[in-house]
CSV table of C-alpha atoms in Angstrom, one decimal:
chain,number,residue,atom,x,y,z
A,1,UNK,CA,19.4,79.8,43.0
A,2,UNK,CA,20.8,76.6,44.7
A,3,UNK,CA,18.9,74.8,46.3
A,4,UNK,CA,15.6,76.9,45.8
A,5,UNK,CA,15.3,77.2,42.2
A,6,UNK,CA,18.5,74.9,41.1
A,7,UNK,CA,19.0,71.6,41.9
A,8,UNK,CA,22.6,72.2,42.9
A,9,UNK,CA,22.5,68.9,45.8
A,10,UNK,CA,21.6,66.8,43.0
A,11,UNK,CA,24.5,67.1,41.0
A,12,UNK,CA,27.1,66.8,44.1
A,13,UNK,CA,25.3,62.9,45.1
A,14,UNK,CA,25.5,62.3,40.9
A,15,UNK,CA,29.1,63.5,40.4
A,16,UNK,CA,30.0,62.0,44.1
A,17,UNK,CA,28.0,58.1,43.0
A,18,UNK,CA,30.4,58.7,39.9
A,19,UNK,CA,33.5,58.9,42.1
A,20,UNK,CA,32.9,57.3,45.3
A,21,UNK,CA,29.9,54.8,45.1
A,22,UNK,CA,27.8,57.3,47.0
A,23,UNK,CA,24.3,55.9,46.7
A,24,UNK,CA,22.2,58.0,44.7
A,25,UNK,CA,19.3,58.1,46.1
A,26,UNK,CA,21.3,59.6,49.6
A,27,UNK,CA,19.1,61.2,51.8
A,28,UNK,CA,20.7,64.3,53.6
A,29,UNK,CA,20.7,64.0,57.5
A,30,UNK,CA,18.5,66.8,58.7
A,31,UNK,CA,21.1,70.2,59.7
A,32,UNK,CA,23.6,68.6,57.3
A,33,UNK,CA,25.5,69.6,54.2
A,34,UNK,CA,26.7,67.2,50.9
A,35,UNK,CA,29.9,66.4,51.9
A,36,UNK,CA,28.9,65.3,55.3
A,37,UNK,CA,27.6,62.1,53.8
A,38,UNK,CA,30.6,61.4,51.8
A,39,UNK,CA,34.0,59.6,52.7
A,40,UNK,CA,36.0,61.5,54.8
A,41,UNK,CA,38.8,61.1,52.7
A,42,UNK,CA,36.6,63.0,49.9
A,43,UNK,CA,34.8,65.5,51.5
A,44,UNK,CA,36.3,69.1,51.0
A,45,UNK,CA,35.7,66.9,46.8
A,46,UNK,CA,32.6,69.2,46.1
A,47,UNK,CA,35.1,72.4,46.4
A,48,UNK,CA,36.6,70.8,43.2
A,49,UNK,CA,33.0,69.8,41.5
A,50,UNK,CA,31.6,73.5,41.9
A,51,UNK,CA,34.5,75.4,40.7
A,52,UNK,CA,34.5,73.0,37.3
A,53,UNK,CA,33.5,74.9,34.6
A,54,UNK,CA,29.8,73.6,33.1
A,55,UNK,CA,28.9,72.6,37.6
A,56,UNK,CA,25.9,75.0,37.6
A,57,UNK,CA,24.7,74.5,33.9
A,58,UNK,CA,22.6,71.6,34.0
A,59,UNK,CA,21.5,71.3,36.9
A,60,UNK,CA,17.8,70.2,37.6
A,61,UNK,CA,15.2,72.5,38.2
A,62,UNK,CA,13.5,72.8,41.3
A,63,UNK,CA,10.2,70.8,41.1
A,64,UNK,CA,7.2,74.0,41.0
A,65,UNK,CA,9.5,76.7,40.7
A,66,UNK,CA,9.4,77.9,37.2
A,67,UNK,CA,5.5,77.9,37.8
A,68,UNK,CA,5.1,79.9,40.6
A,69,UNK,CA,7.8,82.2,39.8
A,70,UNK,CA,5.9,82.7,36.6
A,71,UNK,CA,3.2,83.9,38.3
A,72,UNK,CA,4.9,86.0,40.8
A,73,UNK,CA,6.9,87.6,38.0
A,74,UNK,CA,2.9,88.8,37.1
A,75,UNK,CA,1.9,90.4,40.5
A,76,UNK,CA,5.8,91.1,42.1
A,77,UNK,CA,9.1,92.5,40.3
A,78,UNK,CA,10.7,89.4,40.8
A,79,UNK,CA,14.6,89.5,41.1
A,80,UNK,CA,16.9,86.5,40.8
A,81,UNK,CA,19.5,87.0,43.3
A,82,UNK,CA,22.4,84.6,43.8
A,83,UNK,CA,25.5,84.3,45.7
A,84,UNK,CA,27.0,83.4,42.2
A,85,UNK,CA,30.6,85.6,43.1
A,86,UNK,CA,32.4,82.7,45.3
A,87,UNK,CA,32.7,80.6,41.9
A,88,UNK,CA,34.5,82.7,39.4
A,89,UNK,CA,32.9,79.5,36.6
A,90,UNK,CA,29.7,79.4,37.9
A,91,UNK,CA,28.8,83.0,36.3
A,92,UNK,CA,28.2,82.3,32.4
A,93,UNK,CA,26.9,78.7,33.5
A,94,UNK,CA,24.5,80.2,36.0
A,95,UNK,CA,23.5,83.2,33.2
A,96,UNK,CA,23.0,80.6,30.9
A,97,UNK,CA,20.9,78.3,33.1
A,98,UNK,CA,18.3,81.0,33.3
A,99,UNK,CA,18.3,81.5,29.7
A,100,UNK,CA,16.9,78.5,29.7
A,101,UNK,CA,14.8,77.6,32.3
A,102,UNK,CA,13.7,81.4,33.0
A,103,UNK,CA,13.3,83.3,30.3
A,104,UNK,CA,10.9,85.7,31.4
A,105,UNK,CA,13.4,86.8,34.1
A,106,UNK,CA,15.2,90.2,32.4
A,107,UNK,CA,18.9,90.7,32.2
A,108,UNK,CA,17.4,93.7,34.2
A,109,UNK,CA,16.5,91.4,37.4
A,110,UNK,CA,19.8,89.2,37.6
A,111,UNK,CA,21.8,90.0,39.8
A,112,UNK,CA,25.0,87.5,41.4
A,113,UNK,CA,27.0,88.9,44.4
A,114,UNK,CA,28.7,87.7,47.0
A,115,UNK,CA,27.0,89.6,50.0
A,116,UNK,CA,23.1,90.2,49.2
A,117,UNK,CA,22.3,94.0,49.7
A,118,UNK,CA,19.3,94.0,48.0
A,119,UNK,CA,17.2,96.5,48.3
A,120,UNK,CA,13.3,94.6,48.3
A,121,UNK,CA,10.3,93.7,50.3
A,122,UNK,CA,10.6,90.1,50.1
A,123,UNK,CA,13.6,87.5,50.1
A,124,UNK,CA,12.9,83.4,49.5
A,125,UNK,CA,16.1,81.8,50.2
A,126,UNK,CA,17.8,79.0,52.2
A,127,UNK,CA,20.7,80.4,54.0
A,128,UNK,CA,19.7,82.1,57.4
A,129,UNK,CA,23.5,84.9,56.8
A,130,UNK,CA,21.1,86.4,53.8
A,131,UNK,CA,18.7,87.4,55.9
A,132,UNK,CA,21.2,89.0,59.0
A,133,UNK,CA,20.9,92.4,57.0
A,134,UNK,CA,17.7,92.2,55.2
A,135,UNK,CA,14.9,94.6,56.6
A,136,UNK,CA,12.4,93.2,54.4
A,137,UNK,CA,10.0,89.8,55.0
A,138,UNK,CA,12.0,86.5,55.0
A,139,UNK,CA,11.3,82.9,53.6
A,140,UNK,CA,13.5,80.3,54.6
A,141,UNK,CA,13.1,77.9,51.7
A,142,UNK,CA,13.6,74.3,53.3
A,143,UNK,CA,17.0,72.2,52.4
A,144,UNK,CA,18.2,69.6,54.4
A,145,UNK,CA,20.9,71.8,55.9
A,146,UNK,CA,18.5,74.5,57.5
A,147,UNK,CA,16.2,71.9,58.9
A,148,UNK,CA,16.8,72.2,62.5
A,149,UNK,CA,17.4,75.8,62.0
A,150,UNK,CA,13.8,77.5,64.0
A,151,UNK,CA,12.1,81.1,64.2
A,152,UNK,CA,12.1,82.2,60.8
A,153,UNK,CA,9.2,81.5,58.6
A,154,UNK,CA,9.7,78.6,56.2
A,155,UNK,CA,8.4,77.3,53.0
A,156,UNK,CA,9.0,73.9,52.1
A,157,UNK,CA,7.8,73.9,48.4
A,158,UNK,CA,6.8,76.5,46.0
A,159,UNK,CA,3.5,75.4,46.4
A,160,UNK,CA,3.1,77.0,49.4
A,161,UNK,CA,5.4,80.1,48.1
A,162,UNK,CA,2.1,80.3,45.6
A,163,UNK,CA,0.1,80.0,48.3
A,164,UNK,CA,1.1,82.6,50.5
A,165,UNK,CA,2.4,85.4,48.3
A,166,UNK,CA,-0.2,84.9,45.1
B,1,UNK,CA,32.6,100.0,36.2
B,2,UNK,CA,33.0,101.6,33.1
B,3,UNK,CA,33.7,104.9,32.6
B,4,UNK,CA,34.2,105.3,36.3
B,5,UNK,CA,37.0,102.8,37.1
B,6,UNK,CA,37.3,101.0,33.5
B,7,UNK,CA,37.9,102.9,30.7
B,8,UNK,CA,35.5,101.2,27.9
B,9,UNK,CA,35.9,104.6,25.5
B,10,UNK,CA,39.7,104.7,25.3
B,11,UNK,CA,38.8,100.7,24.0
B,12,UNK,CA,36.2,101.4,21.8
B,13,UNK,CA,38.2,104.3,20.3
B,14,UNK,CA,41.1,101.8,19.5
B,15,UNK,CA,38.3,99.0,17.8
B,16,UNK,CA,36.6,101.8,15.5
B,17,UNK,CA,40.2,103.6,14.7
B,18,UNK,CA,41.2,99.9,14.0
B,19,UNK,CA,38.2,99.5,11.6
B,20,UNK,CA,37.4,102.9,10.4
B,21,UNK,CA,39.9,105.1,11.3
B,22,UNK,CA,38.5,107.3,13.6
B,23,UNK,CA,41.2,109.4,15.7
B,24,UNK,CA,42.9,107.6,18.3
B,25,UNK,CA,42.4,111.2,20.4
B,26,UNK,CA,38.7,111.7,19.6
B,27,UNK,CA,37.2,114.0,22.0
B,28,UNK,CA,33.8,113.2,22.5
B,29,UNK,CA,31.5,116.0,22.6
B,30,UNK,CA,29.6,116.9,26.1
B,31,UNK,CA,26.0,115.0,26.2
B,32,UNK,CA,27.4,112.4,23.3
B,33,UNK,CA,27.6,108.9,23.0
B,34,UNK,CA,30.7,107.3,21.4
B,35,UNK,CA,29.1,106.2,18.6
B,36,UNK,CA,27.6,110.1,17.8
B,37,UNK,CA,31.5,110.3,16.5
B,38,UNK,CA,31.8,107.4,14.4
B,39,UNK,CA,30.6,106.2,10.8
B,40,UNK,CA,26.8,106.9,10.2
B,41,UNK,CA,27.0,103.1,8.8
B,42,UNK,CA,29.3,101.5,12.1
B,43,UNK,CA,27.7,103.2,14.7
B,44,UNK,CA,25.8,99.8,15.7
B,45,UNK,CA,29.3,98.7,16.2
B,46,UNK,CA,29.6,99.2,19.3
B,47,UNK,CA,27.4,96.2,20.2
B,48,UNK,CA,29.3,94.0,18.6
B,49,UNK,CA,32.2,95.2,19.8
B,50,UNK,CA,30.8,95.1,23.6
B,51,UNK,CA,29.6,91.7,22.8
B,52,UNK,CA,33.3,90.0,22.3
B,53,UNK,CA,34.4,87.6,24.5
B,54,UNK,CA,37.6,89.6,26.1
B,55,UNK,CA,36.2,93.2,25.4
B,56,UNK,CA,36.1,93.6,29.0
B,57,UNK,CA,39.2,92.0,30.2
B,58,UNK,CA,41.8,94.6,29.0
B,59,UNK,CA,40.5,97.7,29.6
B,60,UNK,CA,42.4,100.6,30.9
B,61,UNK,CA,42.1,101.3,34.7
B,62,UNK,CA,40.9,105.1,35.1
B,63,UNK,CA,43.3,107.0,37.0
B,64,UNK,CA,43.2,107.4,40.5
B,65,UNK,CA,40.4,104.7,41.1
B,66,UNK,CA,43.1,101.8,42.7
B,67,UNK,CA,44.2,104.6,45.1
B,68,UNK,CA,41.0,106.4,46.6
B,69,UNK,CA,39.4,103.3,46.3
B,70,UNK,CA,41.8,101.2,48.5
B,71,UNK,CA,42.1,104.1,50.9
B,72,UNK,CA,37.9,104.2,50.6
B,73,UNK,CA,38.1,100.2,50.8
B,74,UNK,CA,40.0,101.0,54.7
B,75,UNK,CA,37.4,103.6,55.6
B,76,UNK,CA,34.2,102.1,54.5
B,77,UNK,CA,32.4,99.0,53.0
B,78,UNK,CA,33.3,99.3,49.5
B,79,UNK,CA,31.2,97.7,47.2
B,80,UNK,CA,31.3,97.2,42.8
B,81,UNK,CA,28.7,97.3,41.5
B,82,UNK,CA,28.2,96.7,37.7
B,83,UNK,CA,25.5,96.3,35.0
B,84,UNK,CA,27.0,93.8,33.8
B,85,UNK,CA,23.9,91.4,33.1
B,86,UNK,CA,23.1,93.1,29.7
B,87,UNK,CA,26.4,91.6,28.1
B,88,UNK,CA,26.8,87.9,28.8
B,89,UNK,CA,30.5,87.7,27.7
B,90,UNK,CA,31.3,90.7,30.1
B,91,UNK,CA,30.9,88.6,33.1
B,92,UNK,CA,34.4,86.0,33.4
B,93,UNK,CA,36.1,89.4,32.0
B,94,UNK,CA,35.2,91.9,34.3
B,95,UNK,CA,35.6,89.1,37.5
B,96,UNK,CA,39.1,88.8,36.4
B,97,UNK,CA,39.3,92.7,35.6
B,98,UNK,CA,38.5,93.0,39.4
B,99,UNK,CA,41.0,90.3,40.3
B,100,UNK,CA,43.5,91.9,38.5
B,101,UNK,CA,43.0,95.6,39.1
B,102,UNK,CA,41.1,95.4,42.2
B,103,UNK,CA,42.6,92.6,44.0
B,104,UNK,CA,41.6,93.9,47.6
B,105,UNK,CA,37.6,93.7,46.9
B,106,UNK,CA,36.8,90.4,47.9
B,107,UNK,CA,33.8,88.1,46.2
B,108,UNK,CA,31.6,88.9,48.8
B,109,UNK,CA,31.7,92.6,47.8
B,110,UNK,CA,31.0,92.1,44.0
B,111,UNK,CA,27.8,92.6,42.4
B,112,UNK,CA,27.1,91.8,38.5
B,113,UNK,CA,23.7,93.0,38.1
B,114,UNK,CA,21.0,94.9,36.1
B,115,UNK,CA,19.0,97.4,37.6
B,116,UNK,CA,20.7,98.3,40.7
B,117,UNK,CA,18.5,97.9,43.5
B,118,UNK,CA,21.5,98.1,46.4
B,119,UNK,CA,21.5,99.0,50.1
B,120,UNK,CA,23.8,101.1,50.7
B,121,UNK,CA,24.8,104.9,51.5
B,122,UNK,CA,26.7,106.6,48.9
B,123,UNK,CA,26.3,105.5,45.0
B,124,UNK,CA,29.1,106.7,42.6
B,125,UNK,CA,28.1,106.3,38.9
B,126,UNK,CA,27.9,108.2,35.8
B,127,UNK,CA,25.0,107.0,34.8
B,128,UNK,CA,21.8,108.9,36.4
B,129,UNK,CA,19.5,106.1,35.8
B,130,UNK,CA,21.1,104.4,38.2
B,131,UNK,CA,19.8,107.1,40.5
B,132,UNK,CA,16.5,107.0,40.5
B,133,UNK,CA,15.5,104.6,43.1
B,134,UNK,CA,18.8,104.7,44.8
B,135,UNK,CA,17.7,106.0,48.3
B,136,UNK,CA,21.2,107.4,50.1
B,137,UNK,CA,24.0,109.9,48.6
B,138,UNK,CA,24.4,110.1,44.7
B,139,UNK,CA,27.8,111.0,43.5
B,140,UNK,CA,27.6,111.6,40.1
B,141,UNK,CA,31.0,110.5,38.0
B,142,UNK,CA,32.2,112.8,34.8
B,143,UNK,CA,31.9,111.1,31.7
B,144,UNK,CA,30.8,113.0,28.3
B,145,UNK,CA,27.5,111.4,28.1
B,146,UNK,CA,26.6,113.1,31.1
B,147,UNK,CA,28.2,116.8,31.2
B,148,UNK,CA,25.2,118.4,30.0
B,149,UNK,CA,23.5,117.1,33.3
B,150,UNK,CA,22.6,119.5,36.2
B,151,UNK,CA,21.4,119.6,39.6
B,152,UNK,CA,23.2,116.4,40.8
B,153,UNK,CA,26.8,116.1,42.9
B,154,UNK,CA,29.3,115.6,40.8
B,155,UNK,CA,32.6,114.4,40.9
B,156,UNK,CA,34.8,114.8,37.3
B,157,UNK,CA,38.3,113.1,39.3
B,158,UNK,CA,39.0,110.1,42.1
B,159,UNK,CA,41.1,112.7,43.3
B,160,UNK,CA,38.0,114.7,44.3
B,161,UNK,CA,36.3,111.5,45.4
B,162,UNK,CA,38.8,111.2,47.7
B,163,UNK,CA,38.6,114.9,48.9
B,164,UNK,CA,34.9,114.5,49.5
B,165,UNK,CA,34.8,110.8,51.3
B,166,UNK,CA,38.1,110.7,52.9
């Protein structure tokens, strides 16, 4: 979900301009995270952002995603599979967040974990330790903190997730 | 989760005695539902009841299961797995079921989900459903829904879990 479909980076620069002045329009340093760009005196802050209750349940929607997903959800079984289990709060926000924004998506095809043994042919996410035990095909969805990161086939929008899976 | 490490019967039991005074030791019949014993006019109640914030958070823990399972948890990768996606409210509850009860199974090794499509070796459940595209060992747990079931492994204690993993 963040930072593929869920605009999770978003809410850390809004909440951190709120707090510390961070500009809002930051651009993350390529093989960076958030609280790199930060104070240092206020960088383990997102730790306290994301386990707020309400974090995950507005955040923006990643531009093309409900699109394409749409149309996957007509040619693939499309699962929505996120690493939710870390964040005790983010589970009803995150449940609710695709109420909204993905409707079509079952109760059947959510699934939040902690480690992602999912059993599928395909997995689009941004973190390289999701795909250490997958056997299936990979998509590293581009974020600025998996930049530099090479060998692994990437998609930088869901544009070209359309393009190459419909 | 339930009916294999959670008791949800002996809670709905206690709701529908509360409200309609069915038997606090009703015996479910073999192949039977809970709500087969109840009211023809409450037995919809059990969604409601299911459907309550805190349903899930004070259910009994079925015996044996903190035992084999932390002796399982040493032995193997143990992992929860729970359809818990079809009731929105169960989610915060059964996490801090899990924190309570289970304290040793860390977030990485939770998994709320619907369908589940796992990758692993051995499933325990008493549900066969869950079966079907499961590709490794099925242990099927005891529950009355299911004792008119044949031709699958079955274990009816933790006890014999333990005898046949351990």
């Amino acid at each position: 979900m963040d930072e593929v479909i869920a605009d999770a980076i978003g809410k850390f620069v809004y909440l951190y301009n709120r707090d510390y002045g961070v500009p809002l329009d930051l651009e993350i340093a390529p093989g960076n995270e958030i609280f790199h760009h930060v104070p240092e005196h206020a960088n383990q802050k997102w730790f306290d952002y994301i386990n707020e209750p309400g974090f995950f349940r507005d955040l923006g929607v990643i531009p093309g995603s409900q699109e394409v997903i749409r149309a996957l959800h007509d040619k693939y079984e499309v699962y929505i599979v996120s690493a939710a289990m870390e964040f005790r709060n983010s589970l009803t926000d995150k449940y609710d967040w695709l109420a909204e924004h993905f409707p079509f998506i079952g109760w059947q095809n959510i699934i939040f974990c902690g480690n992602k043994i999912v059993n599928a042919d395909i997995m689009i996410d941004d973190r390289i330790k999701n795909f250490s035990e997958f056997p299936g095909r990979t998509l590293l969805f581009s974020s600025p903190h998996n930049l530099l990161l090479t060998g692994y086939e990437r998609v930088t929008t869901w544009h070209e997730v359309g393009e190459l899976l419909l």
